[in-house]
PDB file of N, CA and C in Angstrom:
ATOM      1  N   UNK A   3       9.955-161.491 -81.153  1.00 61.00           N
ATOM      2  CA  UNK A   3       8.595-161.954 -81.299  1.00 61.00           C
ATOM      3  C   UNK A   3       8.563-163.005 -82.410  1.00 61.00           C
ATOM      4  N   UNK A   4       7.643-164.290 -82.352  1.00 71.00           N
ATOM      5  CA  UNK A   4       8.396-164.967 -83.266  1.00 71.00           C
ATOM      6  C   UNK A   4       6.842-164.860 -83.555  1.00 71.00           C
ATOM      7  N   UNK A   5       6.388-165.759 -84.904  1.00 69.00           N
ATOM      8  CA  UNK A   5       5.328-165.904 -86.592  1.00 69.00           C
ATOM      9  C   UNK A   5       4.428-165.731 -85.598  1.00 69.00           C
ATOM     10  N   UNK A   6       4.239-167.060 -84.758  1.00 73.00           N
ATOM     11  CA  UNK A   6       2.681-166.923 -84.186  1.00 73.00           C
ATOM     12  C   UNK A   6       2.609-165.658 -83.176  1.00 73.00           C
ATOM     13  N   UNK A   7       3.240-164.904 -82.398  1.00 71.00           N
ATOM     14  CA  UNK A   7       2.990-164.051 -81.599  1.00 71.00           C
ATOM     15  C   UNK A   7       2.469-162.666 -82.719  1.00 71.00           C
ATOM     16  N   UNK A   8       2.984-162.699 -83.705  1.00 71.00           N
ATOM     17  CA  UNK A   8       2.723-161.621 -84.543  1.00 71.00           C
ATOM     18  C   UNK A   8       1.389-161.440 -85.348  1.00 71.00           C
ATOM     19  N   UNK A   9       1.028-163.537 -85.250  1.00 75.00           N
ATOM     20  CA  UNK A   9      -0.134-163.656 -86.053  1.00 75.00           C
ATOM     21  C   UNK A   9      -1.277-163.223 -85.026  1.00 75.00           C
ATOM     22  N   UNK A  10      -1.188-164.017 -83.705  1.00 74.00           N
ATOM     23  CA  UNK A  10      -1.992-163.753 -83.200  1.00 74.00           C
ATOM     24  C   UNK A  10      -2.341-161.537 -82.344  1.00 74.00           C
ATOM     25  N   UNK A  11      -0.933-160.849 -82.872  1.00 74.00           N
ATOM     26  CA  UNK A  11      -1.208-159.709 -82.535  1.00 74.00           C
ATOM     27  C   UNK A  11      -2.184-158.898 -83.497  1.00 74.00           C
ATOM     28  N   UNK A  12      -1.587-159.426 -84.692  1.00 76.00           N
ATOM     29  CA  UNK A  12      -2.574-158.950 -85.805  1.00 76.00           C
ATOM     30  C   UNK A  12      -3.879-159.205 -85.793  1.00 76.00           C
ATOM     31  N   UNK A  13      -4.315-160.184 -85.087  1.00 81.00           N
ATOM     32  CA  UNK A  13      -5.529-160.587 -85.176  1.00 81.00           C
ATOM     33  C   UNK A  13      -6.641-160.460 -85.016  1.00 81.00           C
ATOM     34  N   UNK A  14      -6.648-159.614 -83.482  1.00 81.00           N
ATOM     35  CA  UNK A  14      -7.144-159.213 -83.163  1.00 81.00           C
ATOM     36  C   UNK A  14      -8.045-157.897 -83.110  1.00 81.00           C
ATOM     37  N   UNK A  15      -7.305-157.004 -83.980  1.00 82.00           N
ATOM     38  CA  UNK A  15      -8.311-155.905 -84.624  1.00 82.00           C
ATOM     39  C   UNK A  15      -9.725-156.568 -85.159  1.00 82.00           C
ATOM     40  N   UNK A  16      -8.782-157.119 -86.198  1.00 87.00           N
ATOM     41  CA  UNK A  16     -10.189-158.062 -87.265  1.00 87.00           C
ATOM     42  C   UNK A  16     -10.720-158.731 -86.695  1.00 87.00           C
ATOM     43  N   UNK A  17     -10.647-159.684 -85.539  1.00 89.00           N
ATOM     44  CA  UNK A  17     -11.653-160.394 -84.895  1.00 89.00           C
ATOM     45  C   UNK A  17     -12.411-159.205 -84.152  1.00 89.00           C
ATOM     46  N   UNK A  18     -12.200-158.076 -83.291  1.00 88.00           N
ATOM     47  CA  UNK A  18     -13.222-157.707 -82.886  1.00 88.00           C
ATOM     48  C   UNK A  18     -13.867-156.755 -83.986  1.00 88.00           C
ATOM     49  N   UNK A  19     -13.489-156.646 -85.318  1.00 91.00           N
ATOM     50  CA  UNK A  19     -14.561-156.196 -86.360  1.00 91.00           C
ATOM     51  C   UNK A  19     -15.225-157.368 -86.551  1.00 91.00           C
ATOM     52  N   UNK A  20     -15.167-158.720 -86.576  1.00 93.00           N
ATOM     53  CA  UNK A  20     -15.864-159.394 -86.899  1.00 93.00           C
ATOM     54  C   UNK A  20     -17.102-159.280 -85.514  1.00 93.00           C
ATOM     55  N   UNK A  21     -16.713-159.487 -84.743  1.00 91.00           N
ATOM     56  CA  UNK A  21     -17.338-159.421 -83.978  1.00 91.00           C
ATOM     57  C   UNK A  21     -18.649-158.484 -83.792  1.00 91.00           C
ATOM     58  N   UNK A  22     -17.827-157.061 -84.232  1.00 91.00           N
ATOM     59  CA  UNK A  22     -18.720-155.817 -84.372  1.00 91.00           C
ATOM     60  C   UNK A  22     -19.754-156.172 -85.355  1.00 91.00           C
ATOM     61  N   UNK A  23     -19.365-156.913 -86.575  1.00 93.00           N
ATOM     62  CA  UNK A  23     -20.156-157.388 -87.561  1.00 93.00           C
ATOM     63  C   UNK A  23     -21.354-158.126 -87.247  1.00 93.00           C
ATOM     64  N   UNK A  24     -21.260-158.981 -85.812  1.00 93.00           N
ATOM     65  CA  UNK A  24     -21.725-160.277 -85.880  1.00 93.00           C
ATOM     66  C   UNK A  24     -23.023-159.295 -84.834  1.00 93.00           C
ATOM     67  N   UNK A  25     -22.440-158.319 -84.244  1.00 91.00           N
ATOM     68  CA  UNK A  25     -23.821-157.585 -83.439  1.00 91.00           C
ATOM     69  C   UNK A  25     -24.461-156.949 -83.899  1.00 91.00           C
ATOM     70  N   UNK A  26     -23.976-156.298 -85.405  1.00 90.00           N
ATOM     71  CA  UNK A  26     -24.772-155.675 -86.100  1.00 90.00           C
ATOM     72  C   UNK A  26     -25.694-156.297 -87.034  1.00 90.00           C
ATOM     73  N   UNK A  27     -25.106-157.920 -87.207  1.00 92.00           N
ATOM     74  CA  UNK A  27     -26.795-158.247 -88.217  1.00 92.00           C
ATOM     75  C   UNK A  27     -27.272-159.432 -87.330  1.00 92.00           C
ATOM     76  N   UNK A  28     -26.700-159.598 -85.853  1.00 92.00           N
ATOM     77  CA  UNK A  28     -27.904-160.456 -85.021  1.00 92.00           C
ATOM     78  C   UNK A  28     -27.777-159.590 -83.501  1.00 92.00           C
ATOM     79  N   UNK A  29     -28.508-157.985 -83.524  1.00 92.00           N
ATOM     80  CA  UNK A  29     -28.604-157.516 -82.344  1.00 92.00           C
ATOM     81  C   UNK A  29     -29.310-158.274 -81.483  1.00 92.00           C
ATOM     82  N   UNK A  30     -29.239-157.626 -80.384  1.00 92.00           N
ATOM     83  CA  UNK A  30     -30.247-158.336 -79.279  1.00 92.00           C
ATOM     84  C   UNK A  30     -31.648-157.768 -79.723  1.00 92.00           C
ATOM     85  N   UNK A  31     -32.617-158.581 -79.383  1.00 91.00           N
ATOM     86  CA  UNK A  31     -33.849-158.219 -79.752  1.00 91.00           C
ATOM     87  C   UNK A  31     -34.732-157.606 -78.772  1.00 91.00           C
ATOM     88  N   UNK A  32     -34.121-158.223 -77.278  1.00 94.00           N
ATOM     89  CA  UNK A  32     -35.091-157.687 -76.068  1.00 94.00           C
ATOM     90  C   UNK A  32     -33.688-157.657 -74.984  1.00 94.00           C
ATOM     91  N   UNK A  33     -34.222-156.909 -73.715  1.00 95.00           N
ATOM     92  CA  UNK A  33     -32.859-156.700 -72.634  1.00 95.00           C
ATOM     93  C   UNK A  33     -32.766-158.218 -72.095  1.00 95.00           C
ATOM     94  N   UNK A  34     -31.677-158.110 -72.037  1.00 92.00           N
ATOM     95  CA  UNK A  34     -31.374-159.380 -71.710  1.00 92.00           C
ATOM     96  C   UNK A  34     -29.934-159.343 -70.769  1.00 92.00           C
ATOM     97  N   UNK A  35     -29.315-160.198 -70.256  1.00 88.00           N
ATOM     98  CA  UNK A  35     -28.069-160.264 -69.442  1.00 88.00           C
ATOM     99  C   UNK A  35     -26.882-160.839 -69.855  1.00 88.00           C
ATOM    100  N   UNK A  36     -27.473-161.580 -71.102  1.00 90.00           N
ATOM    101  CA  UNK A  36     -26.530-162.036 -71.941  1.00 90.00           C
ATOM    102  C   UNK A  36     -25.197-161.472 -72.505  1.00 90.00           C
ATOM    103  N   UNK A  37     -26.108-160.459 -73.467  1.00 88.00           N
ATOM    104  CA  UNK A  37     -25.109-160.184 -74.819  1.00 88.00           C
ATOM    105  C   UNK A  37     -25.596-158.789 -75.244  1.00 88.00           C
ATOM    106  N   UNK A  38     -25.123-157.846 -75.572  1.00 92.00           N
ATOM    107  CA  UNK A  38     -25.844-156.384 -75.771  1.00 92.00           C
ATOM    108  C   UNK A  38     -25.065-155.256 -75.175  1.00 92.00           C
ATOM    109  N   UNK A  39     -25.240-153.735 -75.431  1.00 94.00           N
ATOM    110  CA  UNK A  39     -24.539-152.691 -74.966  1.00 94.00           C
ATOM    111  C   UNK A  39     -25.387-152.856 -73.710  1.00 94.00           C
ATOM    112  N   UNK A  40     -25.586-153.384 -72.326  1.00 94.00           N
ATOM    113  CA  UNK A  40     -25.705-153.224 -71.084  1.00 94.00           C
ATOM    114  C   UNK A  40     -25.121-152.571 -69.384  1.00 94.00           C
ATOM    115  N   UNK A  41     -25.701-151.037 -69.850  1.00 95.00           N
ATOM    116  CA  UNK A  41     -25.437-150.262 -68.953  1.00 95.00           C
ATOM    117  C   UNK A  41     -27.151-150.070 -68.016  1.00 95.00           C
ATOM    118  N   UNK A  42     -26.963-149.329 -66.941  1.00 94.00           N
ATOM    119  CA  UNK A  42     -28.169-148.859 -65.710  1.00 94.00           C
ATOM    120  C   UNK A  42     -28.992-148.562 -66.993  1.00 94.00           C
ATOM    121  N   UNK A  43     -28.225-147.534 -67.974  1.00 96.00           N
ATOM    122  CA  UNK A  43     -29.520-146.322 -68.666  1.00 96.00           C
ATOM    123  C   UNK A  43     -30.073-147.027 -70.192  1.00 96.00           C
ATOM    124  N   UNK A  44     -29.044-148.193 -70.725  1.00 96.00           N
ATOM    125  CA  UNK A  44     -29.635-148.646 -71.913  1.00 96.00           C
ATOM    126  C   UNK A  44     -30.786-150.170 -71.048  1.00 96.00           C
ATOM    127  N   UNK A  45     -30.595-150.697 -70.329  1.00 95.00           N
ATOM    128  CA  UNK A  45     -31.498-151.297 -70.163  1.00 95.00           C
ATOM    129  C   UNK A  45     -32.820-150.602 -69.410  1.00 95.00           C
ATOM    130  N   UNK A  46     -33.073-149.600 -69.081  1.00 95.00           N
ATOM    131  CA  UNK A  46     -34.089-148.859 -68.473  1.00 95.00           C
ATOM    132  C   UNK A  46     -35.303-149.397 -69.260  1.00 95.00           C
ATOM    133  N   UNK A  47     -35.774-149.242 -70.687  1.00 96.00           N
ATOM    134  CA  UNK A  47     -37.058-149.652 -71.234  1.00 96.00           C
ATOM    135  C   UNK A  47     -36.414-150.431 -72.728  1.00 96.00           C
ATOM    136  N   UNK A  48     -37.162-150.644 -73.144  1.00 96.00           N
ATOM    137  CA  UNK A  48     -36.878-151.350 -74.645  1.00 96.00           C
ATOM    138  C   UNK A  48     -36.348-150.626 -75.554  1.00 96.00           C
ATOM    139  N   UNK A  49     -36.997-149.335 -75.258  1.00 97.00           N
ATOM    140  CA  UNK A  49     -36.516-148.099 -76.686  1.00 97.00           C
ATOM    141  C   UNK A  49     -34.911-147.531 -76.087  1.00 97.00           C
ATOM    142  N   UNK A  50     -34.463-147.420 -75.145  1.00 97.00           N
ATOM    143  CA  UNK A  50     -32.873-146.555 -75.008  1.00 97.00           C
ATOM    144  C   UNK A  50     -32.391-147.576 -75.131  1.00 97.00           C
ATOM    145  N   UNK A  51     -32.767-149.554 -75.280  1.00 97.00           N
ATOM    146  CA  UNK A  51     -31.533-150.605 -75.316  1.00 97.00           C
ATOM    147  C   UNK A  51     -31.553-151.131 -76.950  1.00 97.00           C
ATOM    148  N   UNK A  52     -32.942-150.850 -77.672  1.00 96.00           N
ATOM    149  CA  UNK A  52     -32.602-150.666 -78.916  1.00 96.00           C
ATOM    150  C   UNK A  52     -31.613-149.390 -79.539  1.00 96.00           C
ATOM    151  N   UNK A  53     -31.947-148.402 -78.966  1.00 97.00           N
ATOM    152  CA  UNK A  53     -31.166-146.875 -79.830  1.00 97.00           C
ATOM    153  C   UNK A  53     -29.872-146.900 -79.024  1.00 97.00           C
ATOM    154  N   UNK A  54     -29.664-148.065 -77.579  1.00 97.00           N
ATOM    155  CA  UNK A  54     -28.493-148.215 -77.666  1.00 97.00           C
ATOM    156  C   UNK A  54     -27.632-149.218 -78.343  1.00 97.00           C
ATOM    157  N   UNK A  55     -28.258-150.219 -78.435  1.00 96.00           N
ATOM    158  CA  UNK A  55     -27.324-151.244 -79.268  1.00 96.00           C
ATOM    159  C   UNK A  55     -27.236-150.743 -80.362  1.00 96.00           C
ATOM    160  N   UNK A  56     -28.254-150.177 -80.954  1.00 95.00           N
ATOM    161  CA  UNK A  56     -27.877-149.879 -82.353  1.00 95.00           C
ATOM    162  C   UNK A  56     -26.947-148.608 -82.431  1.00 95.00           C
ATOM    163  N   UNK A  57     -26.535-147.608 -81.930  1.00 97.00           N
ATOM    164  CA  UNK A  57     -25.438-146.592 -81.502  1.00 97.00           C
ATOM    165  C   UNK A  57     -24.227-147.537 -81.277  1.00 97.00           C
ATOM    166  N   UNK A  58     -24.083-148.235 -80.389  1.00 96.00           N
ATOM    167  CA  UNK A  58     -22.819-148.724 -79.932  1.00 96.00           C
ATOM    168  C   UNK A  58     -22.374-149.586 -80.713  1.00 96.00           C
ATOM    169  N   UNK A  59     -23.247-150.485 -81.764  1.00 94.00           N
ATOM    170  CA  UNK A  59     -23.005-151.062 -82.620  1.00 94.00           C
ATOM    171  C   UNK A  59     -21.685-150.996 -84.279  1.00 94.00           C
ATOM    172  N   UNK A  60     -23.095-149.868 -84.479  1.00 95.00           N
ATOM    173  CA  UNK A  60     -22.526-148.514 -85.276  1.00 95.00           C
ATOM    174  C   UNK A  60     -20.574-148.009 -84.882  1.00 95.00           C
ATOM    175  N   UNK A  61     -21.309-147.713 -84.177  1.00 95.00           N
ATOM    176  CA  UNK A  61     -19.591-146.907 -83.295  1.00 95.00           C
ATOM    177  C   UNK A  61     -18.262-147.912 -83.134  1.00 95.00           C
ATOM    178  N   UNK A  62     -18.541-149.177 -82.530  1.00 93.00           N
ATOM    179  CA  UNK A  62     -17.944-150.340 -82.399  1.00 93.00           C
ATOM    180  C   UNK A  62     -17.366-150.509 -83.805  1.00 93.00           C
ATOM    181  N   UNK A  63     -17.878-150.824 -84.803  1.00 94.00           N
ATOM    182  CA  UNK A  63     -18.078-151.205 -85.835  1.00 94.00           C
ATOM    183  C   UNK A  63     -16.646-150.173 -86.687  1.00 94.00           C
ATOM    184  N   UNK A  64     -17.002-148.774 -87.170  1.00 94.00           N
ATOM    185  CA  UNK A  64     -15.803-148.089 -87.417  1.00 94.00           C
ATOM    186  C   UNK A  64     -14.628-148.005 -86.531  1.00 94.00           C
ATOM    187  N   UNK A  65     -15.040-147.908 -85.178  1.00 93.00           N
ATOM    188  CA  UNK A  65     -13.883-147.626 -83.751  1.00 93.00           C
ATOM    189  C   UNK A  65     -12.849-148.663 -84.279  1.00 93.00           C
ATOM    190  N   UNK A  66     -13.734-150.356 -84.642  1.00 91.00           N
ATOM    191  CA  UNK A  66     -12.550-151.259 -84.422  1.00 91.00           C
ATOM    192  C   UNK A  66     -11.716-151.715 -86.251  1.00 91.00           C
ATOM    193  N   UNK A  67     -12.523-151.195 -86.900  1.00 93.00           N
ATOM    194  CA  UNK A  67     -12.035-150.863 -88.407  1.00 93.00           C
ATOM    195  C   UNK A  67     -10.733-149.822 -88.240  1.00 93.00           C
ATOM    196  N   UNK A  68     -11.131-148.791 -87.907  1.00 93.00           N
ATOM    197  CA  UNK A  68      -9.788-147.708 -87.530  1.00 93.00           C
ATOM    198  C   UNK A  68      -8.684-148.139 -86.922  1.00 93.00           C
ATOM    199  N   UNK A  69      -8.872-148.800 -85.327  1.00 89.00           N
ATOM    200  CA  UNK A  69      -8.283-149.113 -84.899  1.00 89.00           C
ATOM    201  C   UNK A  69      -6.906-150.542 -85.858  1.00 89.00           C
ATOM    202  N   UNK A  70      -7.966-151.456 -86.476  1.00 89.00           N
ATOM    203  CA  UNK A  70      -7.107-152.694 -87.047  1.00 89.00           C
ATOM    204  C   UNK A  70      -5.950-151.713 -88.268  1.00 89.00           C
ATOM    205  N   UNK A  71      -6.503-151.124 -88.592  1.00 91.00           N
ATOM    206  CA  UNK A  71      -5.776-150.268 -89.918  1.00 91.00           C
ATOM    207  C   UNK A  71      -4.618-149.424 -89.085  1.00 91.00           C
ATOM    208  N   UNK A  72      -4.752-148.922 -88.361  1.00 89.00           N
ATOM    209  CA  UNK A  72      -3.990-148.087 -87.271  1.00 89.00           C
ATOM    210  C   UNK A  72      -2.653-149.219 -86.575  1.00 89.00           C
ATOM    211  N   UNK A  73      -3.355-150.090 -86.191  1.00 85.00           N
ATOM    212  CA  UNK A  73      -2.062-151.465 -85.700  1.00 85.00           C
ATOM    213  C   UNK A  73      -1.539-152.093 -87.260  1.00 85.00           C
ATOM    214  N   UNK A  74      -2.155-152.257 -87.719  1.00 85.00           N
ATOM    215  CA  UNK A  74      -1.693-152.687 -88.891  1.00 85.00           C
ATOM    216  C   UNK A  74      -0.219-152.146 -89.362  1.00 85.00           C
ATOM    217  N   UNK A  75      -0.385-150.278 -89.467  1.00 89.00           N
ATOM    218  CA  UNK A  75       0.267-149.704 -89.701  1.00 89.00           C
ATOM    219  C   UNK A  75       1.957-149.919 -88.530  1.00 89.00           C
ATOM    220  N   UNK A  76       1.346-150.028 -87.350  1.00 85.00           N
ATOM    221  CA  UNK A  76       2.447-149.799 -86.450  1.00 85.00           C
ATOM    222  C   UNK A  76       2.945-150.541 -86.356  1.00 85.00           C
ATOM    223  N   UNK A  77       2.718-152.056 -86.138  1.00 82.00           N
ATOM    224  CA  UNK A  77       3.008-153.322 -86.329  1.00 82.00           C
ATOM    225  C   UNK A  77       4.274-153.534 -87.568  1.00 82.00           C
ATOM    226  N   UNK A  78       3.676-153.171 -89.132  1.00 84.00           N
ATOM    227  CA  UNK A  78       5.057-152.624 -89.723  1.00 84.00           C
ATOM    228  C   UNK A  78       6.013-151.848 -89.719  1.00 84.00           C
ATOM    229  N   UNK A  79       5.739-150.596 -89.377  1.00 88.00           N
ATOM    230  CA  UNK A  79       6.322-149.776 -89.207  1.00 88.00           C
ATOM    231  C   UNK A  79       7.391-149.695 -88.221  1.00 88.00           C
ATOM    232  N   UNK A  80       7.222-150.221 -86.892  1.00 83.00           N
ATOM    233  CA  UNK A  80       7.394-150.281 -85.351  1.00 83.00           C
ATOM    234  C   UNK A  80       8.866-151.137 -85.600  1.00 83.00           C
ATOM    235  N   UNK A  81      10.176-151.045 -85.415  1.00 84.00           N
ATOM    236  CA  UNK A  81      10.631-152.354 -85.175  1.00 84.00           C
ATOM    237  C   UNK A  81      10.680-152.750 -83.768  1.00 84.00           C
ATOM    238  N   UNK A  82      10.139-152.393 -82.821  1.00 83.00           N
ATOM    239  CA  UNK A  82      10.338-153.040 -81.607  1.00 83.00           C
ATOM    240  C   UNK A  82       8.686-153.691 -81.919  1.00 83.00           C
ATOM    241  N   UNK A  83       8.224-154.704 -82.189  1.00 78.00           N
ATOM    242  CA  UNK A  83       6.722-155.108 -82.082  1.00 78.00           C
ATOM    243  C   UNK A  83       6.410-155.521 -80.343  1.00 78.00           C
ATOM    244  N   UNK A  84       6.992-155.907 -79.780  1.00 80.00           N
ATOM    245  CA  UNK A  84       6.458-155.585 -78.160  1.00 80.00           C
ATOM    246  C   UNK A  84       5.786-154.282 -78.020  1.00 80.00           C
ATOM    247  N   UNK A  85       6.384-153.255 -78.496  1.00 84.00           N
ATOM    248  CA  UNK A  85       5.933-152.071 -78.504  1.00 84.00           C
ATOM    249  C   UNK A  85       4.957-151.682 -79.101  1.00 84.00           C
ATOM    250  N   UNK A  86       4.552-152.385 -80.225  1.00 81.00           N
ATOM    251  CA  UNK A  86       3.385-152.177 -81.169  1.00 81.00           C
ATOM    252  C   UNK A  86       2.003-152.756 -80.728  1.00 81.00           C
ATOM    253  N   UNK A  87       2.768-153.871 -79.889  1.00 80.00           N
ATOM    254  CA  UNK A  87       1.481-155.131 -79.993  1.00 80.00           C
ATOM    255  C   UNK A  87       0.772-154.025 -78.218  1.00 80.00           C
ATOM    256  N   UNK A  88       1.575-153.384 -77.708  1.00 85.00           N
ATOM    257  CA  UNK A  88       1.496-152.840 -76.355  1.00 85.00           C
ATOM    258  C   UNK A  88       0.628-151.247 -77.112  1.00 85.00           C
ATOM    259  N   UNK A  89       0.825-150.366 -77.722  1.00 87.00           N
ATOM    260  CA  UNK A  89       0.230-149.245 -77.964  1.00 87.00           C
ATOM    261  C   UNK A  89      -1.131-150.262 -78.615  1.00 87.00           C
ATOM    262  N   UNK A  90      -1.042-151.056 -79.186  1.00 83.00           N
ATOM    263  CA  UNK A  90      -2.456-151.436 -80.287  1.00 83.00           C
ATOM    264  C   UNK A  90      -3.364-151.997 -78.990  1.00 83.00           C
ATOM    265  N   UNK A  91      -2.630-152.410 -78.263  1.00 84.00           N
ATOM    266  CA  UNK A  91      -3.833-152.823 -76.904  1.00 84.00           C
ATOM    267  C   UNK A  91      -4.028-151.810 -75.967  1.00 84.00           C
ATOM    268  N   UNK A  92      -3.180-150.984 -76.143  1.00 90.00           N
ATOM    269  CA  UNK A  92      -3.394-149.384 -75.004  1.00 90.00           C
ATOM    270  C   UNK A  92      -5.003-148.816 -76.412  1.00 90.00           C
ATOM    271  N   UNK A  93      -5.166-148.512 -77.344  1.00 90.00           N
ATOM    272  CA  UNK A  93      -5.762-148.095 -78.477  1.00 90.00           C
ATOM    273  C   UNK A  93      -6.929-148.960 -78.294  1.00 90.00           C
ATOM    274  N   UNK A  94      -6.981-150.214 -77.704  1.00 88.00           N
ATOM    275  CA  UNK A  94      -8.346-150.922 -77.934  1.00 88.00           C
ATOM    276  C   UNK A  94      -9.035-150.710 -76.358  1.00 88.00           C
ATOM    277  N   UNK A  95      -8.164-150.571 -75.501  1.00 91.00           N
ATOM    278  CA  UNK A  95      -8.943-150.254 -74.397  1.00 91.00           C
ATOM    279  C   UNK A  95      -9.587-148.508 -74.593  1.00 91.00           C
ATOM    280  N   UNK A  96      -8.758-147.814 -74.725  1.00 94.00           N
ATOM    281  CA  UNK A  96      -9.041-146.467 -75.090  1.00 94.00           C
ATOM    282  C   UNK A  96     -10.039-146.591 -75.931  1.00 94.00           C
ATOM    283  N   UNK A  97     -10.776-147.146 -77.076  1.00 92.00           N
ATOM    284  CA  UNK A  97     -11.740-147.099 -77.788  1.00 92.00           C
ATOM    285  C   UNK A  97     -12.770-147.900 -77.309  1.00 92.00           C
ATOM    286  N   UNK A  98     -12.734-148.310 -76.206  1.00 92.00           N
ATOM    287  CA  UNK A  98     -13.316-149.338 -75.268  1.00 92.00           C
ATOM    288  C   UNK A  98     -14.030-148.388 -74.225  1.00 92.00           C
ATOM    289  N   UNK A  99     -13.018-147.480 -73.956  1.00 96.00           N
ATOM    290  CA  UNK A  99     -13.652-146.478 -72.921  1.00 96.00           C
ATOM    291  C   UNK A  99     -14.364-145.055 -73.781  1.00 96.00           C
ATOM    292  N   UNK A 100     -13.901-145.370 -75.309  1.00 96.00           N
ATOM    293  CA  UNK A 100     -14.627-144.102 -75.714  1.00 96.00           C
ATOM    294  C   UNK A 100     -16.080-144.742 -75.956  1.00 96.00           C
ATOM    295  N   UNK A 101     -16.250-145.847 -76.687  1.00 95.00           N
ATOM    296  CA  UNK A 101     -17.173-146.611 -77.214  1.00 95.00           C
ATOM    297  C   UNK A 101     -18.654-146.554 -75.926  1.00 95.00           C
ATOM    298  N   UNK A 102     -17.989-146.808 -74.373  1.00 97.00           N
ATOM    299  CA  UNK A 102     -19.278-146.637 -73.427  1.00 97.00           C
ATOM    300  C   UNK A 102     -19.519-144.939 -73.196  1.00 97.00           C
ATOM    301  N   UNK A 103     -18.581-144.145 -73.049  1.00 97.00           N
ATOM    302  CA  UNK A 103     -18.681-142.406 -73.108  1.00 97.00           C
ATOM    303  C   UNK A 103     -19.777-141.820 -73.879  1.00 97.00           C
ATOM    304  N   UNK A 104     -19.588-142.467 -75.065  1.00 97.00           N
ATOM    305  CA  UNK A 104     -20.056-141.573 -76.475  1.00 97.00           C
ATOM    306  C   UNK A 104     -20.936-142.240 -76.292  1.00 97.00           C
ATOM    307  N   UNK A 105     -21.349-143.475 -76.239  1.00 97.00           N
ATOM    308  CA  UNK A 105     -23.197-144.316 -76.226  1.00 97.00           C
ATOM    309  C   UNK A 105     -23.674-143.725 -75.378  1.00 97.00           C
ATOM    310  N   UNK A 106     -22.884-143.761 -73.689  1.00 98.00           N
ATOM    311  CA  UNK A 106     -23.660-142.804 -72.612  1.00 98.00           C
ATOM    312  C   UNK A 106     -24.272-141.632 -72.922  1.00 98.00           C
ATOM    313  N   UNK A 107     -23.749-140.790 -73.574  1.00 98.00           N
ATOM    314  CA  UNK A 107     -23.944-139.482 -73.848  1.00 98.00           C
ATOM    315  C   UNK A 107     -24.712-139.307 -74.601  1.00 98.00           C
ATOM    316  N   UNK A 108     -25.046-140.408 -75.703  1.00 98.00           N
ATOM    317  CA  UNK A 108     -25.998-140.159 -77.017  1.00 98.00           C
ATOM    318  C   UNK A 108     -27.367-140.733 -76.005  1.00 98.00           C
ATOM    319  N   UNK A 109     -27.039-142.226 -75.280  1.00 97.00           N
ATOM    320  CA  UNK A 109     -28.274-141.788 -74.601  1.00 97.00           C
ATOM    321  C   UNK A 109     -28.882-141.151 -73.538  1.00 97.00           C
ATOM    322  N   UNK A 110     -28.668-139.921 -72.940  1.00 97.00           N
ATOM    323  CA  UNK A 110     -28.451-139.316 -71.996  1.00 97.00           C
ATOM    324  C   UNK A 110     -28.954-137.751 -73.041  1.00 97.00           C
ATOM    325  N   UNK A 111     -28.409-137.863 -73.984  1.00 97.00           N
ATOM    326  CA  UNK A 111     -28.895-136.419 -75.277  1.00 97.00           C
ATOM    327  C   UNK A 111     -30.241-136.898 -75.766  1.00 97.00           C
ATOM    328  N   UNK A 112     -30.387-137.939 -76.235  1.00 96.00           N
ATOM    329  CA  UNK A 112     -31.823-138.023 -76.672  1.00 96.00           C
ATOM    330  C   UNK A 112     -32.689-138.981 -75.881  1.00 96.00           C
ATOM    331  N   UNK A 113     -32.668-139.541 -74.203  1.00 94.00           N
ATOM    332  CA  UNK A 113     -33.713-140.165 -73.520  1.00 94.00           C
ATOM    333  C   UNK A 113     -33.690-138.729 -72.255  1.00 94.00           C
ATOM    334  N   UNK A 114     -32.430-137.949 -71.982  1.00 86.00           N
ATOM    335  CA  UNK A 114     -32.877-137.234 -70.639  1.00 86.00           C
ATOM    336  C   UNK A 114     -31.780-137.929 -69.361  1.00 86.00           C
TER     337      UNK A 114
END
């Protein structure tokens, strides 16, 4: 793996915290098709796509903090980095599929 394949493996944790960052201080304001946690049950009325963005936000937000610290670790640790850069993207889909689970469920516990 040569400088840039490593730079750009690393990178990517922290860009999608930035990212997480960037939804948490300019959420969506109304449903929209754009940009937002958009599932059947968070766009239903205004109130489950606010208490969902702001849940998935939240969640996003530590999920992809953990996650960058977690590759971080393996990435050094790892000497095969094919292997590292491959579990840290198995880890972001997996927190990808926990991230819609756990919003589903929170809104599904407190809308019904």
């Amino acid at each position: 793996m040569e400088l840039q394949d490593w730079l750009l493996y690393i990178s990517v944790g922290p860009l999608m915290v930035v990212l997480a960052i960037i939804f948490k201080v300019f959420p969506p304001k109304s449903i929209n098709m754009l940009y937002g946690y958009r599932t059947e049950r968070s766009m239903k009325n205004q109130e489950t796509w606010d208490a969902a963005n702001s849940y998935a936000n939240n969640f996003m937000l530590w999920l992809f903090v953990g996650i960058s610290a977690v590759e971080l670790i393996l990435f050094l640790l790892m000497d095969n980095k094919e292997h590292a850069a491959l579990v840290g993207c198995g880890m972001l889909v997996v927190g990808l599929l926990l991230l819609i689970i756990f919003t589903e469920r929170y809104l599904k516990d407190k809308f019904g």
